[in-house]
Tab-separated table of C-alpha atoms in Angstrom:
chain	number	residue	atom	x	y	z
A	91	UNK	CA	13.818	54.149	106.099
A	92	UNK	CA	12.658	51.659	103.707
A	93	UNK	CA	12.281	53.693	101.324
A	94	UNK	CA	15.230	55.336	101.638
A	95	UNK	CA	17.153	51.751	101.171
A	96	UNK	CA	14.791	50.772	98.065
A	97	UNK	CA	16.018	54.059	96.521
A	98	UNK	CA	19.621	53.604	97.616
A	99	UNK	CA	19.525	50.211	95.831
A	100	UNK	CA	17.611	51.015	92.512
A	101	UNK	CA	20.334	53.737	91.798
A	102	UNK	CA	23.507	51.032	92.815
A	103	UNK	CA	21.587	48.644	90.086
A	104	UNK	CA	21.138	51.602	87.296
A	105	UNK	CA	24.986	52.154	88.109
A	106	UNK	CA	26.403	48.850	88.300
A	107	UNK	CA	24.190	48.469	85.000
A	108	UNK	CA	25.759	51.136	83.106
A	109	UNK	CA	29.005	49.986	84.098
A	110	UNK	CA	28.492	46.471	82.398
A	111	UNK	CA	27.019	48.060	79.716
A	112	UNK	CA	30.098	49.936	79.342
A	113	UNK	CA	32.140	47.252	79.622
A	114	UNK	CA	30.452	45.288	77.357
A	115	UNK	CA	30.701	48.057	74.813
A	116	UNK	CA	34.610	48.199	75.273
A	117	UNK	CA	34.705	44.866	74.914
A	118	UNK	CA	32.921	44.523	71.732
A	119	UNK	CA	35.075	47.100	70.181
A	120	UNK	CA	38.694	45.647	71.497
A	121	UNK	CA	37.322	42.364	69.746
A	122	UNK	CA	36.044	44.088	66.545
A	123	UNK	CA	38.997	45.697	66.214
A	124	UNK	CA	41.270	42.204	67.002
A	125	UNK	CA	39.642	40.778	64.697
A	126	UNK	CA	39.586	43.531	62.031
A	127	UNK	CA	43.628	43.675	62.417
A	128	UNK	CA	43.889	39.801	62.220
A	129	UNK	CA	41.552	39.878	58.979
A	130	UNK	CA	43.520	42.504	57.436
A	131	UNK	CA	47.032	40.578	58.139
A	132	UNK	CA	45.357	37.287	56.791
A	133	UNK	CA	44.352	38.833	53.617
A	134	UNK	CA	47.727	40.387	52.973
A	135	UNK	CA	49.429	36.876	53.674
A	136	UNK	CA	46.643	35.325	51.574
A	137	UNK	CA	47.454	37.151	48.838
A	138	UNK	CA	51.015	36.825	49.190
A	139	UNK	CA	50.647	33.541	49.557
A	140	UNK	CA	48.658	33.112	46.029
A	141	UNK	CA	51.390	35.198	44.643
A	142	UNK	CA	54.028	33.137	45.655
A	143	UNK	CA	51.748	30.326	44.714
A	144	UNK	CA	51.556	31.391	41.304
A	145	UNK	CA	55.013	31.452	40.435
A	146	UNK	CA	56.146	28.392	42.053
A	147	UNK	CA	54.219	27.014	39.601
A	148	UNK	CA	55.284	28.856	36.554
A	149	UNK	CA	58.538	29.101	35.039
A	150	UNK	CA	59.698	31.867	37.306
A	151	UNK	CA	60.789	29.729	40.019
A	152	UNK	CA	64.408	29.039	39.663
A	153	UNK	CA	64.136	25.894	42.050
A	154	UNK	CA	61.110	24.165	40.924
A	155	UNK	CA	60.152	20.669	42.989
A	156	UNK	CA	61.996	17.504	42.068
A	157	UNK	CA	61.023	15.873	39.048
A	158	UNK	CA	62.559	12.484	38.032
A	159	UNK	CA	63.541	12.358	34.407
A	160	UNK	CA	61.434	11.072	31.998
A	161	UNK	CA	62.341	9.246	28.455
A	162	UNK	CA	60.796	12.841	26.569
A	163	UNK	CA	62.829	14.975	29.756
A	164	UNK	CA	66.385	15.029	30.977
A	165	UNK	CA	67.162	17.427	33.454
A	166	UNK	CA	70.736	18.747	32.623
A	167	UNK	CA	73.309	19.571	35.315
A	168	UNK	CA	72.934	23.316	34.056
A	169	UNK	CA	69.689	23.989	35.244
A	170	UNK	CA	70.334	22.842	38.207
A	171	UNK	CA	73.326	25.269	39.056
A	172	UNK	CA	72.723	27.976	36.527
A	173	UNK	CA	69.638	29.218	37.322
A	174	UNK	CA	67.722	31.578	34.555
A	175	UNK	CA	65.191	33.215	36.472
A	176	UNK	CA	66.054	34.810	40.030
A	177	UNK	CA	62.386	34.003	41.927
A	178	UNK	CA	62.318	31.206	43.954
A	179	UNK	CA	60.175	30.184	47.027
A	180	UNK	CA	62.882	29.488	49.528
A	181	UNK	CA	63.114	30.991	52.574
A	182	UNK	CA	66.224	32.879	54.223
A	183	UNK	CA	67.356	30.125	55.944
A	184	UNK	CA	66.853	27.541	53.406
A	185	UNK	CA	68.646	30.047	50.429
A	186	UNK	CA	71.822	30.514	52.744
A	187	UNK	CA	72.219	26.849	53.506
A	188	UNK	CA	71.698	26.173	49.960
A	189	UNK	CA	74.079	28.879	48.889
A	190	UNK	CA	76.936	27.671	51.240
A	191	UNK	CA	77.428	24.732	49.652
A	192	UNK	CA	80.614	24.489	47.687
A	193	UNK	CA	81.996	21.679	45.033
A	194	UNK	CA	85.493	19.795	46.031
A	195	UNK	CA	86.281	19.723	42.247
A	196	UNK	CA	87.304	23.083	41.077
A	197	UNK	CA	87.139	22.401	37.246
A	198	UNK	CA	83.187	22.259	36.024
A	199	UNK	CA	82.179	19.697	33.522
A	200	UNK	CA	80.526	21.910	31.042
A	201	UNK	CA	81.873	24.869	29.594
A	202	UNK	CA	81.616	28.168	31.909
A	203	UNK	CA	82.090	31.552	31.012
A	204	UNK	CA	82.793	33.277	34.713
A	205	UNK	CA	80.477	36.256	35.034
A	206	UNK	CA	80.229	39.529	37.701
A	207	UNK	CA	77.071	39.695	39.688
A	208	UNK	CA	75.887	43.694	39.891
A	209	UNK	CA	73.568	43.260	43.065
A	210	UNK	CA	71.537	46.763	43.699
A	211	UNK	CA	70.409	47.274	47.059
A	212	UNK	CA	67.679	49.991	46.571
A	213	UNK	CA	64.907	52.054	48.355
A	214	UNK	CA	62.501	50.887	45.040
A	215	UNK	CA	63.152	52.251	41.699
A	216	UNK	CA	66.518	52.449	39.847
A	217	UNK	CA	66.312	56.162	38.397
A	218	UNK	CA	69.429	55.917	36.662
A	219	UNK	CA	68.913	52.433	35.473
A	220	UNK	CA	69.170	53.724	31.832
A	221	UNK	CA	72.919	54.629	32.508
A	222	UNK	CA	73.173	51.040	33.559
A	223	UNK	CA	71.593	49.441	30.641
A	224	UNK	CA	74.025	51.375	28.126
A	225	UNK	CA	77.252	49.902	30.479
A	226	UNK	CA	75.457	46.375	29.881
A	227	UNK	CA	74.524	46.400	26.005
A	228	UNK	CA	77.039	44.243	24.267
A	229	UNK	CA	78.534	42.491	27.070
A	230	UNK	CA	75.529	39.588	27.647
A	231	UNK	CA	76.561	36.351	29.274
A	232	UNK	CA	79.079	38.460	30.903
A	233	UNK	CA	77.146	39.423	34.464
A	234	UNK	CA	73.936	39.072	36.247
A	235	UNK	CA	71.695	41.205	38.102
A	236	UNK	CA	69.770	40.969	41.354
A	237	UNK	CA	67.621	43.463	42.353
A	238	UNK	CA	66.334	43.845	46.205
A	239	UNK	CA	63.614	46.305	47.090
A	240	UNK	CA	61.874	46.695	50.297
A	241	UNK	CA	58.988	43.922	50.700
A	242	UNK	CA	55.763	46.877	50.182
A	243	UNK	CA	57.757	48.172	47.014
A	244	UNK	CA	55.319	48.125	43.806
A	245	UNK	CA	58.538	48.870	41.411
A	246	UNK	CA	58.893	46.556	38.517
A	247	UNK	CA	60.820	47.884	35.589
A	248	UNK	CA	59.749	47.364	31.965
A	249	UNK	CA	59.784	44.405	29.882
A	250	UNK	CA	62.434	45.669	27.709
A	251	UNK	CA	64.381	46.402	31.001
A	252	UNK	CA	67.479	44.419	31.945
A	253	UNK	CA	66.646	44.301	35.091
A	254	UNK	CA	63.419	43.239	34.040
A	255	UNK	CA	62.126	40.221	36.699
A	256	UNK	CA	65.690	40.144	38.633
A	257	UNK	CA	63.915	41.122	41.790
A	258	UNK	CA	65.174	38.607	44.292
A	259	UNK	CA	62.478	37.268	47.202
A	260	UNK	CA	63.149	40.085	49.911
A	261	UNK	CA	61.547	37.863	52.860
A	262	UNK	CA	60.350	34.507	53.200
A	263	UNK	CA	56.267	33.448	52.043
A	264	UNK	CA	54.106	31.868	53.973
A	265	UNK	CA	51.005	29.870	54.181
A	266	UNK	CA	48.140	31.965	56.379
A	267	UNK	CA	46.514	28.663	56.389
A	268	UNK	CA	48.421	27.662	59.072
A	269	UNK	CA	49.455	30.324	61.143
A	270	UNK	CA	48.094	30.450	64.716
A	271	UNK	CA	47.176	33.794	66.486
A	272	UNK	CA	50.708	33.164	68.281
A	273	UNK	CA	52.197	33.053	65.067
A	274	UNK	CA	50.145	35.814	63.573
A	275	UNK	CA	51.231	38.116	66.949
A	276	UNK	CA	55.076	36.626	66.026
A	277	UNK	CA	54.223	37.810	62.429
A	278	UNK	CA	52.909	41.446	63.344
A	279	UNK	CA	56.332	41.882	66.050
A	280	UNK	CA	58.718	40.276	62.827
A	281	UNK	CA	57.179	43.339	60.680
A	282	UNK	CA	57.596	45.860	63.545
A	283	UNK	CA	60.825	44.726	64.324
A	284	UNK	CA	61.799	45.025	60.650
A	285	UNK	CA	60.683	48.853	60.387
A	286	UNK	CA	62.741	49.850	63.598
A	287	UNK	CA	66.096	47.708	62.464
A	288	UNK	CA	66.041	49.112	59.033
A	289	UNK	CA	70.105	50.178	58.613
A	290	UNK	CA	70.651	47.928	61.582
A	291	UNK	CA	71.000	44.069	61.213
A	292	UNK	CA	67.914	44.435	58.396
A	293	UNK	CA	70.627	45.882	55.956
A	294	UNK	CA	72.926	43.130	56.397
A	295	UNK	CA	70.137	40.751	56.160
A	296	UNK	CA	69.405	42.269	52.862
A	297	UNK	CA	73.096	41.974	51.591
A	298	UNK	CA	73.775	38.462	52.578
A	299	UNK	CA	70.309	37.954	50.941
A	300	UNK	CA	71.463	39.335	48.083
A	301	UNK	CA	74.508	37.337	48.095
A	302	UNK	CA	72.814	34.119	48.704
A	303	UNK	CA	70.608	34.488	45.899
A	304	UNK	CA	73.568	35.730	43.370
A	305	UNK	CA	76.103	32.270	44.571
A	306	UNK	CA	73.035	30.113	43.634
A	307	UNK	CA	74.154	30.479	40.323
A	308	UNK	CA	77.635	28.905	39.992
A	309	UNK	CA	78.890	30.907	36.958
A	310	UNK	CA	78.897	34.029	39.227
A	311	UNK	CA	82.693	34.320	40.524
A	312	UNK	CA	82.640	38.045	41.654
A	313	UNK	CA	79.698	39.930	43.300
A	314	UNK	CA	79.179	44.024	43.655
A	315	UNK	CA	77.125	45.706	45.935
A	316	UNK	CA	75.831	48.804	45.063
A	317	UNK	CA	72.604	51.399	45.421
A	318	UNK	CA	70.144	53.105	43.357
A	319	UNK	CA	72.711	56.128	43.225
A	320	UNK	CA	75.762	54.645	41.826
A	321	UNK	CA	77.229	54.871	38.635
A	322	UNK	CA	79.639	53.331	36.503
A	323	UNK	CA	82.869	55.212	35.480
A	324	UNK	CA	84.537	53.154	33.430
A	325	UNK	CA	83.350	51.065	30.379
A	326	UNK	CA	82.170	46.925	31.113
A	327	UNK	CA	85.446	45.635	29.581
A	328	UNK	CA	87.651	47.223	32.074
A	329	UNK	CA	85.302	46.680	34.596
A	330	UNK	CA	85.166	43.162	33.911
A	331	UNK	CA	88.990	43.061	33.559
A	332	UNK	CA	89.655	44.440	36.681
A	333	UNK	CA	87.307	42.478	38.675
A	334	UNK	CA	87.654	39.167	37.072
A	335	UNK	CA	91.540	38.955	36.921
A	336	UNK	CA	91.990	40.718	40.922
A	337	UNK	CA	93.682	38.651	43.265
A	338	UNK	CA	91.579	39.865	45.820
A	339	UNK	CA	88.560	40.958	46.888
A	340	UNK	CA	87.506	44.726	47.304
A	341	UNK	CA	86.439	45.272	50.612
A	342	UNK	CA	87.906	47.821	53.011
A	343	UNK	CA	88.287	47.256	56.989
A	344	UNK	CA	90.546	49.285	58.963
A	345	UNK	CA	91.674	49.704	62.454
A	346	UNK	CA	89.706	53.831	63.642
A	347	UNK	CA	90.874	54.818	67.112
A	348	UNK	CA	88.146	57.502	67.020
A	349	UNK	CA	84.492	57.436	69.270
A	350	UNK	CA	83.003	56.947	65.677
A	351	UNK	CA	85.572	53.795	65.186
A	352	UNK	CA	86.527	52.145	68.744
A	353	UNK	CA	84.315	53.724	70.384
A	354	UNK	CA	81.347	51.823	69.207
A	355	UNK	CA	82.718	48.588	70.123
A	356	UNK	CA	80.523	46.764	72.840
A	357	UNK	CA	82.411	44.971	75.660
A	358	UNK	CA	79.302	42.040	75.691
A	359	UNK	CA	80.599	41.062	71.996
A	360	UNK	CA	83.791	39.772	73.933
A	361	UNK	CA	85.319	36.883	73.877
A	362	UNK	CA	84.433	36.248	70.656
A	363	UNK	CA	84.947	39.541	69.277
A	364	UNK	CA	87.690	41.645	70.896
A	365	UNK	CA	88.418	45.385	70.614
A	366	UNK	CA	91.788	44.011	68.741
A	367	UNK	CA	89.294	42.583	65.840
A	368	UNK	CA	86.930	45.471	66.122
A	369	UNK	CA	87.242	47.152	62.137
A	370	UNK	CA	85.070	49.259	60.243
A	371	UNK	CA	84.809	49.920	56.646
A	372	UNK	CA	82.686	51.010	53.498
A	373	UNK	CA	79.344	49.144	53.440
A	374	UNK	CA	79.781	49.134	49.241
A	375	UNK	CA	82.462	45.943	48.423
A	376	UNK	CA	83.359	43.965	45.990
A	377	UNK	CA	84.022	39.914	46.616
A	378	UNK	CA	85.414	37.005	44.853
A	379	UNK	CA	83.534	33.622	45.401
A	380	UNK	CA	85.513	32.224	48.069
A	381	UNK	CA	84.776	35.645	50.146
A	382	UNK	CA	80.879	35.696	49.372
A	383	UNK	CA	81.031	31.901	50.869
A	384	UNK	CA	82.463	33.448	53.580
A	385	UNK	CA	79.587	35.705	54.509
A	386	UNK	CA	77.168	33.847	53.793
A	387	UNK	CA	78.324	30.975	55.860
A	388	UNK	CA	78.988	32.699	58.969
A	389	UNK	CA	76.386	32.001	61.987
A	390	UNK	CA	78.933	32.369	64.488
A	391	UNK	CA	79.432	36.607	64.159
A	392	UNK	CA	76.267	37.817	62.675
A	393	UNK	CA	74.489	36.753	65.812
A	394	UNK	CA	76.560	39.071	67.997
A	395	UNK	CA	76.253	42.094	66.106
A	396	UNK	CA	72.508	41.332	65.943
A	397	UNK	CA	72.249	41.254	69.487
A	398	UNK	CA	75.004	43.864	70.359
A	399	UNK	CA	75.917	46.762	67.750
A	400	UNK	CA	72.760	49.061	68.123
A	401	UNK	CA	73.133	52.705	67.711
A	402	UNK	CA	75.796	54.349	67.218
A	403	UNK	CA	76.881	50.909	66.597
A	404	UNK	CA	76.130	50.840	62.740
A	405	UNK	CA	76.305	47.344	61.572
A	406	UNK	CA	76.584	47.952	57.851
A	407	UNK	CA	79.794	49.836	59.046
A	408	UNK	CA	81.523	46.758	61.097
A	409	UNK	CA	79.960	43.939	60.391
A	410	UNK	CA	81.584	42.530	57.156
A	411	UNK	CA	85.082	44.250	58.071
A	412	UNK	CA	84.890	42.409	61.605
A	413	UNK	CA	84.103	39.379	59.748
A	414	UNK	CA	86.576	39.559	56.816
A	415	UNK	CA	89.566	40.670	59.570
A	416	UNK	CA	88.444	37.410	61.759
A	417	UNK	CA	87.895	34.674	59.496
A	418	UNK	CA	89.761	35.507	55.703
A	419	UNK	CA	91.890	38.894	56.045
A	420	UNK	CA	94.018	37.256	53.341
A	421	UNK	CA	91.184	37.669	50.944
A	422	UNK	CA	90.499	41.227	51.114
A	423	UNK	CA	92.529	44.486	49.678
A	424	UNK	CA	90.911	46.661	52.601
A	425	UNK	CA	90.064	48.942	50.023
A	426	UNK	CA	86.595	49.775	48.032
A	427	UNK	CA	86.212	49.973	44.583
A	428	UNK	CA	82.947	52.164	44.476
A	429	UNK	CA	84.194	55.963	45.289
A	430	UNK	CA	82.594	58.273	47.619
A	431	UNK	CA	82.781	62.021	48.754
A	432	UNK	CA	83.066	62.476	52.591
A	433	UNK	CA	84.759	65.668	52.348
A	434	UNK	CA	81.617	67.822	53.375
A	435	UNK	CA	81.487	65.808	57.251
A	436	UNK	CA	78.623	64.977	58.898
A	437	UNK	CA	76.666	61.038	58.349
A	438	UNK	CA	76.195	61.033	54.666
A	439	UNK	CA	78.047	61.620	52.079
A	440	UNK	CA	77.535	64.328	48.990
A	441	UNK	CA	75.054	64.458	47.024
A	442	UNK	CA	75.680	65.032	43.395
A	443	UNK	CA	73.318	67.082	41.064
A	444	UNK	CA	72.604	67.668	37.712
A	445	UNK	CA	75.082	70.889	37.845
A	446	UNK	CA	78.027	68.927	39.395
A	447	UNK	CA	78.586	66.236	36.702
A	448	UNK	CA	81.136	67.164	33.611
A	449	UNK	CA	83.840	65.122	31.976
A	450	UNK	CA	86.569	67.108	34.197
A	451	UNK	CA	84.213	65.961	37.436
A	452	UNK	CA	83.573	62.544	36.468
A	453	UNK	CA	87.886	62.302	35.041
A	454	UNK	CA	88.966	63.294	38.710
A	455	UNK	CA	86.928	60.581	40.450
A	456	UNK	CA	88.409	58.010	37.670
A	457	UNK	CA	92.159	58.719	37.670
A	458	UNK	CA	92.693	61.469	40.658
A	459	UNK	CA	93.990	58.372	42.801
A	460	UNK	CA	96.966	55.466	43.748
A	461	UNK	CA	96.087	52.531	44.797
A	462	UNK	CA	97.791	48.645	44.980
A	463	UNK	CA	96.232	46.586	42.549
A	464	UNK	CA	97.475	43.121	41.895
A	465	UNK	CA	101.104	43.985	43.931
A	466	UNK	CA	101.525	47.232	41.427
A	467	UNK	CA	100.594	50.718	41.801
A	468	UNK	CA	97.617	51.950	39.567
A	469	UNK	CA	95.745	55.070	39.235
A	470	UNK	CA	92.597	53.041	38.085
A	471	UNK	CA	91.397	52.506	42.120
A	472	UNK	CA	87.513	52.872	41.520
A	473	UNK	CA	85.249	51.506	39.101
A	474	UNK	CA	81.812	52.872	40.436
A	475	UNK	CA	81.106	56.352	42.361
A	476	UNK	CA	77.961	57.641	44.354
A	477	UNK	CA	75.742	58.913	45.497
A	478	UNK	CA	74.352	60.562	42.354
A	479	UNK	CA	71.069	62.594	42.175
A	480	UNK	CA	68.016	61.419	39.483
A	481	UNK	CA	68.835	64.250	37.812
A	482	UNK	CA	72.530	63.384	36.810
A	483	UNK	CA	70.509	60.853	34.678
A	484	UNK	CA	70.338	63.283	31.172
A	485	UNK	CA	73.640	64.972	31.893
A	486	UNK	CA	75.711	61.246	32.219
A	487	UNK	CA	74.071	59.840	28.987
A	488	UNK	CA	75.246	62.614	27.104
A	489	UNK	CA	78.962	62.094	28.664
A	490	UNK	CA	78.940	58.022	29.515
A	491	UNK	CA	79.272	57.516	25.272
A	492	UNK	CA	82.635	59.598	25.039
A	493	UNK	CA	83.953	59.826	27.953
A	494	UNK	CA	83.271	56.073	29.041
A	495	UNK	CA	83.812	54.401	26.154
A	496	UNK	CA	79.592	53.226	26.242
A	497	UNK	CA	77.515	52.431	23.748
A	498	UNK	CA	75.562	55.330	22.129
C-alpha cells in the first residue's frame, strides 16, 4: 500500500514537472519573440528617426527651427511662405493647422507669380514621369510638384528629375526614445489599421496631406490631384490658362439615386449629414485656394465618414463631394477636369495600352465633349485623362510633341 502511494506520487511529481517545464518553455518563447517584435519596431523607428533627424538639420527641411536674425542674416518674408524644398518634420496635425491659416490682406507685399500645384498620388514610381517632364520644360516658376508614395516605398527619381526630392512626409516621425510599450502596441495597431483602411479614410488622409503640404506655399493658387497613370492632353499654357483664369473649382458631386449612390449612405452620419447632402463624385479634382482651405480645414465631416462610410461606402467617392455640397457648393463646377473611361462597367475604369493610344484616340478624349466653362459652352472640358498603361510611355512621346504642342 505504501508503495503503491510512493509510486502514485513520484509519477504526479515527474508530471506536474514536465508540465512546468513546458510552461516555462512557452513562456520563454512568447517573451523571445515579444521582445524580438519590439526590437525589430524600435530599430525601424530608430532609423526613421535618424532619417528624419538628418534632414531637419540640413537644408531639406522647409520649416527649419526659429532663428532670430542676426546683423550677417535676415530672414525674408519669402522663406517663410514660399517654401523651396517640400520635407519638413511636422506632423499631420501640426501641417493642417499650419496650412489653414489664411492672410486678411489679399494683396502680398512682394511680387508673386500665382502657380498650379500638380500633386501625384501614387502606388511608388511615376512610369510615365518622362511625359510629364516634357509638359513642364519651359514653363518653370509656373507650378509645383508634390509627390506622395506609400511610407515602405524606396522610389526616388533621379537627380536630373523634376520631381526630384518633392516627396512630401507621408506620416508623421517619431522619437523611439520615448515611446512606451503602450505606445509601441498603439504604434503596431496605427500600422495595421493603415494596411486594412487603404482606399478608405487612408486615401483621403493622403489627399488632404497632399493638400496641406502644397497651401504651405502661398504662391500655389490652384491644386490637381492626379495618379501615376494620368496624362496630360493639352500643352502647359492652356493648361495653365484654363486653370488659373476658372471661376471655379473642378470638382464634381452629384445627387445618384442608385444602391451604388444613395444606397451607401449610413443613417448614423445623421444629423449632421443627411441623405439630402449625401453626393458622390470623381476622386480626381481640381481646386482653387479658397476650396483647398476648405478641405483642409474641415474637422467637423471627415470624422463621420471615418467612423461611418466603410464598404461599399467608398470614401474617396463621397467624401469631398459631401463636403464641397455642405460647406462651399458655390465654389465648385461639379464637374472633373481629368477624363476617364467607364464605359466597360464594373469598379475600375479602362485600362489603356500601348496599342490604344494614336492622335485620333488621344483628339477624341480632348475635343469629343461640351461642357460650361466660365458661363460659356466649350469643347475644351478635360485637361488630363487616365488611367494609362507604362507602356503608353514610348507611343505618347512620339505624339505629345505634335499633337500637344510639347517640347521635343
Amino acid at each position: 500500500m505504501v508503495g503503491t502511494e510512493v509510486s502514485l506520487r513520484i509519477r504526479r511529481e515527474i508530471r506536474d514537472g514536465k508540465f512546468q517545464v513546458a510552461t516555462t518553455i512557452i513562456l520563454c518563447l512568447s517573451v523571445a519573440f515579444i521582445v524580438l517584435v519590439l526590437g525589430m519596431i524600435i530599430n525601424d523607428h530608430l532609423k526613421r528617426f535618424m532619417v528624419y533627424e538628418d534632414l531637419s538639420a540640413s537644408s531639406l527641411n522647409a520649416f527649419p527651427p526659429r532663428v532670430f536674425p542676426s546683423p550677417t542674416r535676415q530672414t525674408t518674408l519669402q522663406e517663410w511662405i514660399l517654401p523651396s524644398e517640400v520635407w519638413h518634420s511636422m506632423s499631420d496635425e501640426e501641417v493642417m493647422w499650419r496650412a489653414s491659416m489664411a492672410p486678411r490682406i489679399m494683396e502680398p507685399p512682394f511680387n508673386r507669380t500665382p502657380k498650379i500645384a500638380f500633386m501625384f498620388l501614387t502606388r511608388g514610381r511615376l512610369p510615365l514621369a518622362p511625359l510629364w517632364e516634357m509638359f513642364f520644360e519651359g514653363n518653370e516658376g509656373l507650378f509645383s510638384i508634390y509627390l506622395h508614395t506609400p511610407p515602405d516605398s524606396t522610389y526616388q527619381p533621379s537627380e536630373s528629375s523634376l520631381f526630384y526630392k518633392r516627396t512630401i512626409p507621408s506620416k508623421s516621425p517619431s522619437s523611439p526614445l520615448s515611446l512606451s510599450l503602450f505606445s509601441l502596441s498603439k504604434v503596431i495597431q496605427k500600422n495595421l489599421d493603415e494596411l486594412v483602411q487603404w482606399g478608405k479614410s487612408s486615401m483621403i488622409d493622403a489627399e488632404r496631406r497632399l493638400l496641406a503640404n502644397a497651401l504651405l506655399d502661398f504662391s500655389n493658387e490652384r491644386f490637381v490631384l492626379l495618379s501615376e497613370s494620368c496624362i496630360p492632353i493639352f500643352n502647359f499654357s492652356t493648361v495653365y490658362n484654363y486653370l488659373i483664369n476658372s471661376n471655379q473649382s473642378f470638382l464634381s458631386a452629384f445627387d445618384d439615386p442608385r444602391p451604388i449612390g444613395r444606397g451607401r449612405y449610413n443613417r448614423r452620419m445623421g444629423p449632421t449629414i443627411a441623405l439630402r447632402d449625401w453626393r458622390k463624385g470623381s476622386q480626381w479634382f481640381e481646386a482653387n485656394r479658397e476650396l483647398a482651405l476648405a478641405i483642409v480645414s474641415d474637422v467637423t465631416y471627415y470624422p463621420i465618414f471615418r467612423n461611418f462610410c466603410a464598404p461599399p461606402c467608398y470614401m474617396d467617392e463621397h467624401y469631398f463631394p459631401t463636403l464641397v455640397t455642405k460647406v462651399c457648393p458655390n465654389l465648385t463646377s461639379n464637374q472633373t477636369v481629368t477624363w476617364t473611361d467607364w464605359s466597360g462597367g464594373g469598379s475600375h475604369p479602362t485600362m489603356f495600352k500601348a496599342n490604344d493610344v494614336s492622335e485620333g484616340f488621344l483628339n477624341r478624349v480632348r475635343l469629343g465633349s461640351n461642357c460650361t466653362y466660365n458661363g460659356e459652352v466649350s469643347s475644351v472640358c478635360y485637361l488630363f485623362a487616365r488611367k494609362f498603361h507604362p507602356n503608353t510611355l514610348q507611343p505618347l512621346l512620339r505624339i505629345a510633341p505634335k499633337l500637344l504642342g510639347f517640347h521635343s
